[in-house]
PDB file of N, CA and C in Angstrom:
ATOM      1  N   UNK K   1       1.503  -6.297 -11.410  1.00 95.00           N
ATOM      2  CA  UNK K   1       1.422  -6.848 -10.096  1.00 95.00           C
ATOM      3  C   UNK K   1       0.649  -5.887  -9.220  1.00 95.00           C
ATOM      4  N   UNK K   2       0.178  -6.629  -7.935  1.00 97.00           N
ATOM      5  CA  UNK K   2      -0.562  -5.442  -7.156  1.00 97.00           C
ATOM      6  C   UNK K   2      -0.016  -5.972  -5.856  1.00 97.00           C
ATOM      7  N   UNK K   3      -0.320  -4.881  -5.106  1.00 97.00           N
ATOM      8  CA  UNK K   3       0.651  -5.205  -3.480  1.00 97.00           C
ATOM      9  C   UNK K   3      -0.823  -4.442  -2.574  1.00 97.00           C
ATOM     10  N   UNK K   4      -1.149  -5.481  -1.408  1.00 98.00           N
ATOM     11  CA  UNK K   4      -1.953  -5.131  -0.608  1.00 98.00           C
ATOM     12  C   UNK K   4      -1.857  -4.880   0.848  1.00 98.00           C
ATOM     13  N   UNK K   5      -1.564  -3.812   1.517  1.00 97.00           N
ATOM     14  CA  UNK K   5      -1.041  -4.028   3.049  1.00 97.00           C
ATOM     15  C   UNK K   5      -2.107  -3.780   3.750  1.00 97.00           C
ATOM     16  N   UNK K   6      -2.331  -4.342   4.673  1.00 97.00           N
ATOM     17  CA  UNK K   6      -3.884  -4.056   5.460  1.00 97.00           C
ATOM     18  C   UNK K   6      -2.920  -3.686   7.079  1.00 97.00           C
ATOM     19  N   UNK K   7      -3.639  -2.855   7.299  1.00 97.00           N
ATOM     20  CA  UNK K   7      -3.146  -1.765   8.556  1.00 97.00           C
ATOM     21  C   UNK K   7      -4.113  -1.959   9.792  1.00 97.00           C
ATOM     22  N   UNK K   8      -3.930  -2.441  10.685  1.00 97.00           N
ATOM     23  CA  UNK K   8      -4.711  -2.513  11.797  1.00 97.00           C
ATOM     24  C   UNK K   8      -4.144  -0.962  12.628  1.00 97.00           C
ATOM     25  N   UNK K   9      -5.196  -0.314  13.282  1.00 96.00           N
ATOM     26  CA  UNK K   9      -4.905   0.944  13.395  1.00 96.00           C
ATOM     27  C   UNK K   9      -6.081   1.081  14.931  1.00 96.00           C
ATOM     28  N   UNK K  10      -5.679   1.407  15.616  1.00 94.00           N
ATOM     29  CA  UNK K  10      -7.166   2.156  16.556  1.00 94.00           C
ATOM     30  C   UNK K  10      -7.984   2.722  16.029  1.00 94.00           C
ATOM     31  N   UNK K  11      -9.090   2.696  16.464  1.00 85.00           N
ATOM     32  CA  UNK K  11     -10.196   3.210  15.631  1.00 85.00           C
ATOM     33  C   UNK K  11     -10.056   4.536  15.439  1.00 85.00           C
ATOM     34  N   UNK K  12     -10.076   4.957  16.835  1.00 91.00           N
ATOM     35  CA  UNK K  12      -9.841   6.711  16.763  1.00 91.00           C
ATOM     36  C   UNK K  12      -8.344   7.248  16.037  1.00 91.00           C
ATOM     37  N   UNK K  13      -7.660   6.782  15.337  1.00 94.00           N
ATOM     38  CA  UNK K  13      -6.142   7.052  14.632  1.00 94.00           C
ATOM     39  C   UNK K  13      -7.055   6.598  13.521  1.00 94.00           C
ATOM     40  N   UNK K  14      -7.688   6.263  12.899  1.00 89.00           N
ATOM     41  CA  UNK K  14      -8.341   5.855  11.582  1.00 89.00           C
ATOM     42  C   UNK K  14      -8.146   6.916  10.626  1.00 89.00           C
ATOM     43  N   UNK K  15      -9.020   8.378  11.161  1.00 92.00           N
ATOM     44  CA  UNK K  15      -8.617   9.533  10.734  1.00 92.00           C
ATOM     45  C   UNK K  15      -7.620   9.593   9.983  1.00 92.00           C
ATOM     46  N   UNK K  16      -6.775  10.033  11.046  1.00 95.00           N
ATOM     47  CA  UNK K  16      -5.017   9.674  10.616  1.00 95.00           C
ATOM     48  C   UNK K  16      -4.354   9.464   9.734  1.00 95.00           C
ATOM     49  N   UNK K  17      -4.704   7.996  10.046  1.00 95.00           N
ATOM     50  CA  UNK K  17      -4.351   7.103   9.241  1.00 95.00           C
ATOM     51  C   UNK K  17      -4.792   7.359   7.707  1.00 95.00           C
ATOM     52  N   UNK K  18      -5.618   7.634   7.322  1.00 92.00           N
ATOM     53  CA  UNK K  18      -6.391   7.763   5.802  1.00 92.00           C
ATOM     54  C   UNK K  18      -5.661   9.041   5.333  1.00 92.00           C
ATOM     55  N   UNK K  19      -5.476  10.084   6.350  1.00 95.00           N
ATOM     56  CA  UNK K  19      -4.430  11.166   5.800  1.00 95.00           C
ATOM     57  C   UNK K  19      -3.461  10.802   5.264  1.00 95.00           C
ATOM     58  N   UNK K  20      -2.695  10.272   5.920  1.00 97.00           N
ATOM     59  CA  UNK K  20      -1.573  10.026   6.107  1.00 97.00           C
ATOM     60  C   UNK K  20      -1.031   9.092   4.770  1.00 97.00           C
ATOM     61  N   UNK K  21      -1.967   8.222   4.701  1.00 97.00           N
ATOM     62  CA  UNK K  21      -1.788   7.108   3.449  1.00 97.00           C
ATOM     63  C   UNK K  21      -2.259   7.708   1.995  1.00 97.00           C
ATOM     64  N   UNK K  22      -3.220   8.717   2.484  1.00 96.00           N
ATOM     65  CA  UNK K  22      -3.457  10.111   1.040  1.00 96.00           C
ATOM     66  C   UNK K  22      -2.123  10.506   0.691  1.00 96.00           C
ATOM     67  N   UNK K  23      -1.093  11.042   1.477  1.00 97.00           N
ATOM     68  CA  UNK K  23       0.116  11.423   1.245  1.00 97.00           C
ATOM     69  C   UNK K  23       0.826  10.936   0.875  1.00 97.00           C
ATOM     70  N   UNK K  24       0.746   9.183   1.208  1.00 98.00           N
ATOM     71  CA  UNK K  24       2.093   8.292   1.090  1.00 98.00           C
ATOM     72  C   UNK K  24       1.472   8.014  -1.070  1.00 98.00           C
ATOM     73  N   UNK K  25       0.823   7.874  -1.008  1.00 98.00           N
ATOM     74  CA  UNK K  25      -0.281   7.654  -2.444  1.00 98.00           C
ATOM     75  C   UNK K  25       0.380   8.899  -3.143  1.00 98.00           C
ATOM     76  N   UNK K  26       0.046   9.728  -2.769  1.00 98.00           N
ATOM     77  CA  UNK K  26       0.593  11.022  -3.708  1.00 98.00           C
ATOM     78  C   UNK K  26       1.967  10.923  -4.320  1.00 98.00           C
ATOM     79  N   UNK K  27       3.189  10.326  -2.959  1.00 98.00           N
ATOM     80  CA  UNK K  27       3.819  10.103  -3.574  1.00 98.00           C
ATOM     81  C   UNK K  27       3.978   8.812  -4.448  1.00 98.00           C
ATOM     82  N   UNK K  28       3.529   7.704  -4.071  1.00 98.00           N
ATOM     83  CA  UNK K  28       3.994   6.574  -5.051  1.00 98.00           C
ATOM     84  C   UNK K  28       3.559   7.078  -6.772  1.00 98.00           C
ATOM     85  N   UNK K  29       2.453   8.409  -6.770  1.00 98.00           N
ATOM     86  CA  UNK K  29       2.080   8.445  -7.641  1.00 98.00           C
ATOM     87  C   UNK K  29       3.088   8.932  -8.938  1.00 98.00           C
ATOM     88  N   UNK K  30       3.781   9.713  -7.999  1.00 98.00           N
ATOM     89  CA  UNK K  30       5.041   9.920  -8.988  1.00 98.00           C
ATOM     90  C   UNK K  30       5.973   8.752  -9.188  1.00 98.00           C
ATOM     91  N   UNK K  31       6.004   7.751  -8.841  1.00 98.00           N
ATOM     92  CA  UNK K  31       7.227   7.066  -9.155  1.00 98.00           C
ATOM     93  C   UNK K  31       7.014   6.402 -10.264  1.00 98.00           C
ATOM     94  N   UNK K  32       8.248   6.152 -11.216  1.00 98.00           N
ATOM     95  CA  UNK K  32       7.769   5.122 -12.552  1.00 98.00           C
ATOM     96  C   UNK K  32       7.528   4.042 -11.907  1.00 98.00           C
ATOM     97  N   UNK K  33       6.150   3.344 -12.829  1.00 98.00           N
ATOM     98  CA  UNK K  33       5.794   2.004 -13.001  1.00 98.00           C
ATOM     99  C   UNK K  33       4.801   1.964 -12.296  1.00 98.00           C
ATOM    100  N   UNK K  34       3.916   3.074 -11.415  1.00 98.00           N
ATOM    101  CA  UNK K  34       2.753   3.501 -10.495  1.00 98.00           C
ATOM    102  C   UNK K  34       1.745   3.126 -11.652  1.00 98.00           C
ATOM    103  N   UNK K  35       0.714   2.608 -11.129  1.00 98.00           N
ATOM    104  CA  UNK K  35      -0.787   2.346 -11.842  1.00 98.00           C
ATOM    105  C   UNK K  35      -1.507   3.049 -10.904  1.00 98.00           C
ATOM    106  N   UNK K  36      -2.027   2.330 -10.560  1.00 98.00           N
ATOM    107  CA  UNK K  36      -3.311   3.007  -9.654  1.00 98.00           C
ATOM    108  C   UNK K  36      -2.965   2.448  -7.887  1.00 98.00           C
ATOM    109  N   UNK K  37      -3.652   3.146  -7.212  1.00 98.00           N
ATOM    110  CA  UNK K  37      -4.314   2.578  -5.772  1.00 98.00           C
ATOM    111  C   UNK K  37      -4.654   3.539  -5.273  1.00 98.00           C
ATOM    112  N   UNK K  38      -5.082   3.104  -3.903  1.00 97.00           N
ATOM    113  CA  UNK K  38      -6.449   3.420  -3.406  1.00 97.00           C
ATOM    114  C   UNK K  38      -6.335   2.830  -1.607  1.00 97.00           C
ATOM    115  N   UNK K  39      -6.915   4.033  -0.510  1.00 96.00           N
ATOM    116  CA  UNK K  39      -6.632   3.368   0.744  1.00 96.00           C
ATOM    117  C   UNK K  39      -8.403   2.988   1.006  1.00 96.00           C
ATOM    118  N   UNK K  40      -8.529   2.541   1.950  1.00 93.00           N
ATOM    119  CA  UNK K  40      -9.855   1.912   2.415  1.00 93.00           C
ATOM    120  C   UNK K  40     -10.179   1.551   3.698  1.00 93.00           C
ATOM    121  N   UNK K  41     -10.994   1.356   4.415  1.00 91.00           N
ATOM    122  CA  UNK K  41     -11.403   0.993   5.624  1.00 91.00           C
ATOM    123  C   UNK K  41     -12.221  -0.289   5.896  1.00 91.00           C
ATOM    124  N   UNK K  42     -12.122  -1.622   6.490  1.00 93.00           N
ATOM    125  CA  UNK K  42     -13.195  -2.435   6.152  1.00 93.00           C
ATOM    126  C   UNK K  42     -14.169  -2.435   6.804  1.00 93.00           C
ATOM    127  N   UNK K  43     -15.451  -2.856   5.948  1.00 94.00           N
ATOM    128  CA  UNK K  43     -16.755  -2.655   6.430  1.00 94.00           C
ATOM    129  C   UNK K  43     -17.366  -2.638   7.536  1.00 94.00           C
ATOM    130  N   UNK K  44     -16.564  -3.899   8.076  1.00 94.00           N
ATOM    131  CA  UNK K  44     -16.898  -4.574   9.255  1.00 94.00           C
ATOM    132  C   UNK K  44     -16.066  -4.397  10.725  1.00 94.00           C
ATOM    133  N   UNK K  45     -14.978  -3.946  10.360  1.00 92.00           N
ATOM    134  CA  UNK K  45     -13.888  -3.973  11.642  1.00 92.00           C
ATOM    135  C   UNK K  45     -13.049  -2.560  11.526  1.00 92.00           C
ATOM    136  N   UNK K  46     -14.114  -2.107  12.361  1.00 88.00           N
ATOM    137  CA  UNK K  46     -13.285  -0.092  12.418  1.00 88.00           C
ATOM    138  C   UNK K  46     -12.001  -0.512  12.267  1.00 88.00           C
ATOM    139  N   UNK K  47     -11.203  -1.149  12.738  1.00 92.00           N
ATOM    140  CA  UNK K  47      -9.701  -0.542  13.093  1.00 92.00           C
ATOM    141  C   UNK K  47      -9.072  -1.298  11.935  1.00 92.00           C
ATOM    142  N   UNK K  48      -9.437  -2.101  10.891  1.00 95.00           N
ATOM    143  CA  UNK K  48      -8.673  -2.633   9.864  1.00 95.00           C
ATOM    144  C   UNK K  48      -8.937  -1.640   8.400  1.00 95.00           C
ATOM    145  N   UNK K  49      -7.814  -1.356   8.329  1.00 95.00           N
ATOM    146  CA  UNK K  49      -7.763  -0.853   6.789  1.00 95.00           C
ATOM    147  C   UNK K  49      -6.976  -1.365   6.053  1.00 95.00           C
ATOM    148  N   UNK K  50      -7.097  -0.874   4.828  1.00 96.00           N
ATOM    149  CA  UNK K  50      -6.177  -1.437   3.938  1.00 96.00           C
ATOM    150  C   UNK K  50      -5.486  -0.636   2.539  1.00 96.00           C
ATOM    151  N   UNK K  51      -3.825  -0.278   2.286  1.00 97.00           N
ATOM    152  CA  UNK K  51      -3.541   0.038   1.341  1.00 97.00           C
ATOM    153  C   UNK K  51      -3.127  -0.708  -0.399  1.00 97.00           C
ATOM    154  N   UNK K  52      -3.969  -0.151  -1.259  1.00 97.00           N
ATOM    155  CA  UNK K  52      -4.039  -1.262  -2.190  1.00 97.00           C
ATOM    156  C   UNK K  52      -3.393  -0.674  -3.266  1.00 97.00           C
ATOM    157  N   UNK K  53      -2.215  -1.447  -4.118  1.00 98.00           N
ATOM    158  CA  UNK K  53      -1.698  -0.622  -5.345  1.00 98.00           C
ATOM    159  C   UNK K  53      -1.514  -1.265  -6.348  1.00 98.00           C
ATOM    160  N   UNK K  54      -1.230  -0.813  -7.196  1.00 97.00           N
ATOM    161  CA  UNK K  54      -0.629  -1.762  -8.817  1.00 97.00           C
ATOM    162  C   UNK K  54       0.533  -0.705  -9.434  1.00 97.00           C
ATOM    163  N   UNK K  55       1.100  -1.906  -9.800  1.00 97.00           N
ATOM    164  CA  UNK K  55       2.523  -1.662 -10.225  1.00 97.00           C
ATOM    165  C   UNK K  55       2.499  -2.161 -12.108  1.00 97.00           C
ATOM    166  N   UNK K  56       3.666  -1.667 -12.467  1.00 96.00           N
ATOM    167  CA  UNK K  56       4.091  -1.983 -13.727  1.00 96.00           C
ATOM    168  C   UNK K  56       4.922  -3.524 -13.888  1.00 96.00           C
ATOM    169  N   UNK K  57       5.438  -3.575 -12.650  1.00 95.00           N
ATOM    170  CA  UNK K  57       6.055  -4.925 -12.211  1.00 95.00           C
ATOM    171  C   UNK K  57       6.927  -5.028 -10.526  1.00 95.00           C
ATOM    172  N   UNK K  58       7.261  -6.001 -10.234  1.00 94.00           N
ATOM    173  CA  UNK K  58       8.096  -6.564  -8.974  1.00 94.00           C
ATOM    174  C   UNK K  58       9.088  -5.006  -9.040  1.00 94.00           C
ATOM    175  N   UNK K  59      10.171  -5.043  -9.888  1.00 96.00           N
ATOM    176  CA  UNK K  59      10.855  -3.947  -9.581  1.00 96.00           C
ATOM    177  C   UNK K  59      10.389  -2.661  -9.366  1.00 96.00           C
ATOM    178  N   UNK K  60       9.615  -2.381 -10.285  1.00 97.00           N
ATOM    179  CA  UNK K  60       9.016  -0.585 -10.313  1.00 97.00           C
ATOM    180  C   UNK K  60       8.521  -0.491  -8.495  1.00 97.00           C
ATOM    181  N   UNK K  61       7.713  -1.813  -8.482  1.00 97.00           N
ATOM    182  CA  UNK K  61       7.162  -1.156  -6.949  1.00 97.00           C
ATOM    183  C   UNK K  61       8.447  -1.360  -5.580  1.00 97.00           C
ATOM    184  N   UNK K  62       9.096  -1.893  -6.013  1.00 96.00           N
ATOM    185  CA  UNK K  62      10.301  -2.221  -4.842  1.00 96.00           C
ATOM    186  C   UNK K  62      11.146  -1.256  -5.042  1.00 96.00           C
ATOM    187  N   UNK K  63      11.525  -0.611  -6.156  1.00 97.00           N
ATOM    188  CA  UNK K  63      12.589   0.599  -6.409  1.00 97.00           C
ATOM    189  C   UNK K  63      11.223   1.776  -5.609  1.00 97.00           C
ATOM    190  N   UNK K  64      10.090   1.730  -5.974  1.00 98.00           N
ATOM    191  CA  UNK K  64       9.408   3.090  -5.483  1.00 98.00           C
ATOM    192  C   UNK K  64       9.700   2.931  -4.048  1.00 98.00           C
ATOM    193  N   UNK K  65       9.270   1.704  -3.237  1.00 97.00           N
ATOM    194  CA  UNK K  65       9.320   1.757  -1.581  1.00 97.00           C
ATOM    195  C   UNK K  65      10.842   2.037  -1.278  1.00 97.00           C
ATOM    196  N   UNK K  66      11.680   1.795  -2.305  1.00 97.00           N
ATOM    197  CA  UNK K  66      12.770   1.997  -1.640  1.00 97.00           C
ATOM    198  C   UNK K  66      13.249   3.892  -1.858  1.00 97.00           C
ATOM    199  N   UNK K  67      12.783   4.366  -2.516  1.00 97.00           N
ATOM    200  CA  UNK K  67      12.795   5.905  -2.834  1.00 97.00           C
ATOM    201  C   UNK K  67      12.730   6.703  -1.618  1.00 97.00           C
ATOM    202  N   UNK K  68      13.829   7.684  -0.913  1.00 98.00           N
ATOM    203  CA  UNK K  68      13.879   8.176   0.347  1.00 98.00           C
ATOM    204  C   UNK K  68      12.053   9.257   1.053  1.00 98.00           C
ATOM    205  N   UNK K  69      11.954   9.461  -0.464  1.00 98.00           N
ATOM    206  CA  UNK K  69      10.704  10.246  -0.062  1.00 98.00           C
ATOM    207  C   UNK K  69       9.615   9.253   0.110  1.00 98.00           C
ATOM    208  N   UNK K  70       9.327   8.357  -0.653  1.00 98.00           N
ATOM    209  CA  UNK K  70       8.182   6.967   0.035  1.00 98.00           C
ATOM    210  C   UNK K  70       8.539   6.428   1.272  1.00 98.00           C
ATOM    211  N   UNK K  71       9.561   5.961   1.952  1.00 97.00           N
ATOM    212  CA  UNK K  71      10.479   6.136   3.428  1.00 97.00           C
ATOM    213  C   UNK K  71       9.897   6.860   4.445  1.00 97.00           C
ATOM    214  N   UNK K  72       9.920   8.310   3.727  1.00 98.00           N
ATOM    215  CA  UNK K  72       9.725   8.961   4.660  1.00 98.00           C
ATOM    216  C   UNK K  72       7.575   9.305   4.709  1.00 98.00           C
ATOM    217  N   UNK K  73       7.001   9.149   3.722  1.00 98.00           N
ATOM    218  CA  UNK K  73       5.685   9.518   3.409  1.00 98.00           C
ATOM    219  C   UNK K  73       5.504   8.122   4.301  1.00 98.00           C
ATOM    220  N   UNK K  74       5.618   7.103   3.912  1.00 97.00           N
ATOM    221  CA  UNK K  74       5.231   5.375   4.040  1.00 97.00           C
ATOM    222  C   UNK K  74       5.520   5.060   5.660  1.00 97.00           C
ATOM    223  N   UNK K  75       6.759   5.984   6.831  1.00 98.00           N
ATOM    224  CA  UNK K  75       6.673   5.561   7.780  1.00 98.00           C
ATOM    225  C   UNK K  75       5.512   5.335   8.915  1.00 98.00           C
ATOM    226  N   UNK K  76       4.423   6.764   8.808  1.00 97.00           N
ATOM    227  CA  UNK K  76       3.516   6.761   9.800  1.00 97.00           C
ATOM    228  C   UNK K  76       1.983   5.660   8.922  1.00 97.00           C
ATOM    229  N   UNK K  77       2.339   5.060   7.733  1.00 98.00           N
ATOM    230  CA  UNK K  77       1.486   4.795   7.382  1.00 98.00           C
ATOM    231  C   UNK K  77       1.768   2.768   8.266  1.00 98.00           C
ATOM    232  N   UNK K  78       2.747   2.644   7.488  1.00 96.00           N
ATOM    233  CA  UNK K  78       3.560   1.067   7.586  1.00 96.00           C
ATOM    234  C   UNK K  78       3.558   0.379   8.909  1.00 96.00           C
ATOM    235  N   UNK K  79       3.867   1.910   9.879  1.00 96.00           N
ATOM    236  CA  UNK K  79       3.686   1.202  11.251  1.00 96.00           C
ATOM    237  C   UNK K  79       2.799   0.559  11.964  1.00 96.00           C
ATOM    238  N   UNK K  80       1.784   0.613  10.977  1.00 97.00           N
ATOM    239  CA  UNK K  80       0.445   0.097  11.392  1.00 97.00           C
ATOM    240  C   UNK K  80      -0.002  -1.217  10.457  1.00 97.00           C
ATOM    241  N   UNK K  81       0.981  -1.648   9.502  1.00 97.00           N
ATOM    242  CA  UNK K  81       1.074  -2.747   8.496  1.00 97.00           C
ATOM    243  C   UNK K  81       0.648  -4.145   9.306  1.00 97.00           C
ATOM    244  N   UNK K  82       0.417  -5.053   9.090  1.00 97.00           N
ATOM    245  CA  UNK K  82      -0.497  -6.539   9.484  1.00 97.00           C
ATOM    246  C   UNK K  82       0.956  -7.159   8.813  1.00 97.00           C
ATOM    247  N   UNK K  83       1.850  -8.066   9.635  1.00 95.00           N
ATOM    248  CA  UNK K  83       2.964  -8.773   8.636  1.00 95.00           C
ATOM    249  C   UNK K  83       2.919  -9.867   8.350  1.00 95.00           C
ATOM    250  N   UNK K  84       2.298  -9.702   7.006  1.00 95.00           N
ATOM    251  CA  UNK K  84       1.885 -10.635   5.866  1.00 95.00           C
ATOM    252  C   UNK K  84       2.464 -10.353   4.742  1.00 95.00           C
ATOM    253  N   UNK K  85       2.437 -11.817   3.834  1.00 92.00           N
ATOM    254  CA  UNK K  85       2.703 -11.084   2.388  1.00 92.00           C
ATOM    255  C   UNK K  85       1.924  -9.949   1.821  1.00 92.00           C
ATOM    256  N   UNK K  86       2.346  -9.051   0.854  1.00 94.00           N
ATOM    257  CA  UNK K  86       1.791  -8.054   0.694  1.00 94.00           C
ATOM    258  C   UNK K  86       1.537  -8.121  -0.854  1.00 94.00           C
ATOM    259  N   UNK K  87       2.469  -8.673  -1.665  1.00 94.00           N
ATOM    260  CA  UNK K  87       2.855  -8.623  -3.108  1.00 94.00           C
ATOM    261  C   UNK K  87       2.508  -9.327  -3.908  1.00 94.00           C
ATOM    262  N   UNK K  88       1.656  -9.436  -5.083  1.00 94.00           N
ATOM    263  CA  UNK K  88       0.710 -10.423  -5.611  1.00 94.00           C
ATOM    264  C   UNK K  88       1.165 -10.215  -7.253  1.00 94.00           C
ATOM    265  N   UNK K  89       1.720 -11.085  -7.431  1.00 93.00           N
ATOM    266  CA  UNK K  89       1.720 -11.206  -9.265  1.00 93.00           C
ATOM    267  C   UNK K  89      -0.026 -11.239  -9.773  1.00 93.00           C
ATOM    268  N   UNK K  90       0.052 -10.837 -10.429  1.00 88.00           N
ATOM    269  CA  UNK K  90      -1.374 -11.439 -11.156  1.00 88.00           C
ATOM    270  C   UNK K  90      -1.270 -12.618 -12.294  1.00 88.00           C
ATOM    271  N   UNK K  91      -2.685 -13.289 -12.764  1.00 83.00           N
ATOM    272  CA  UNK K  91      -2.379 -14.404 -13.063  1.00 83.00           C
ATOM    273  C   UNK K  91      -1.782 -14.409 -14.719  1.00 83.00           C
ATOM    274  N   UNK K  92      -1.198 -13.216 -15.442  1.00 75.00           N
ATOM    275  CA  UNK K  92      -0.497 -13.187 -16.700  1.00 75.00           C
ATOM    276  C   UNK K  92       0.923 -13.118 -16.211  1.00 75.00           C
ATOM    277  N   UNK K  93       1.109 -13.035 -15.138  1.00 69.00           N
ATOM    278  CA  UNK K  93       2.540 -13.512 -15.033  1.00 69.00           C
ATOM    279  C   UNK K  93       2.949 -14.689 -14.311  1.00 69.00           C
ATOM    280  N   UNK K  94       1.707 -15.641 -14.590  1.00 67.00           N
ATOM    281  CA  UNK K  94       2.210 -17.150 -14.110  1.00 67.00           C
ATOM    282  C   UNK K  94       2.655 -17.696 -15.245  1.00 67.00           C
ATOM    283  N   UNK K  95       2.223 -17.203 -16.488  1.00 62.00           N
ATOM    284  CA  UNK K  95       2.623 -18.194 -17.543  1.00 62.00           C
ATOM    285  C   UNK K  95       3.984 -17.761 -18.120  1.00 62.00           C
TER     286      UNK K  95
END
């Protein structure tokens, strides 16, 4: 599965922000069931970014956000979260 949160942020907190989500990354990196991700900025609209990840499945990434140290890495990142779905099966786990 992959989970996508796109962060609307002031432009000038952009900075910041990309720190900040470097850190929160570091940690998900330790948690079981972590694949990959990656933060980003979009092309077109300074103040939208976006954090992008993959998981091993639904649980691995919901036990990681729930881990006190992702809590605490994930707060200055999240507060800036767009509230939307975030959480995307991919299409081998439709069948």
């Amino acid at each position: 599965m992959f989970a996508v949160t796109r962060l609307r942020v002031p432009a000038d907190d952009v900075p910041a922000l990309l720190a900040a989500a470097g850190e929160l990354l570091a940690v998900l990196r330790t948690r079981p069931g972590f694949r990959d991700g990656a933060v980003g900025r979009a092309a077109d609209d300074d103040s939208l970014c976006a954090l992008w990840t993959t998981w091993d499945g639904v649980g691995a990434y919901r036990r990681a956000l729930s881990a006190p140290e992702a809590k605490i890495a994930g707060a200055p990142v999240w507060v800036h979260a767009v509230d939307e779905p975030g959480a995307y099966l991919t299409d081998e786990a439709w069948t």
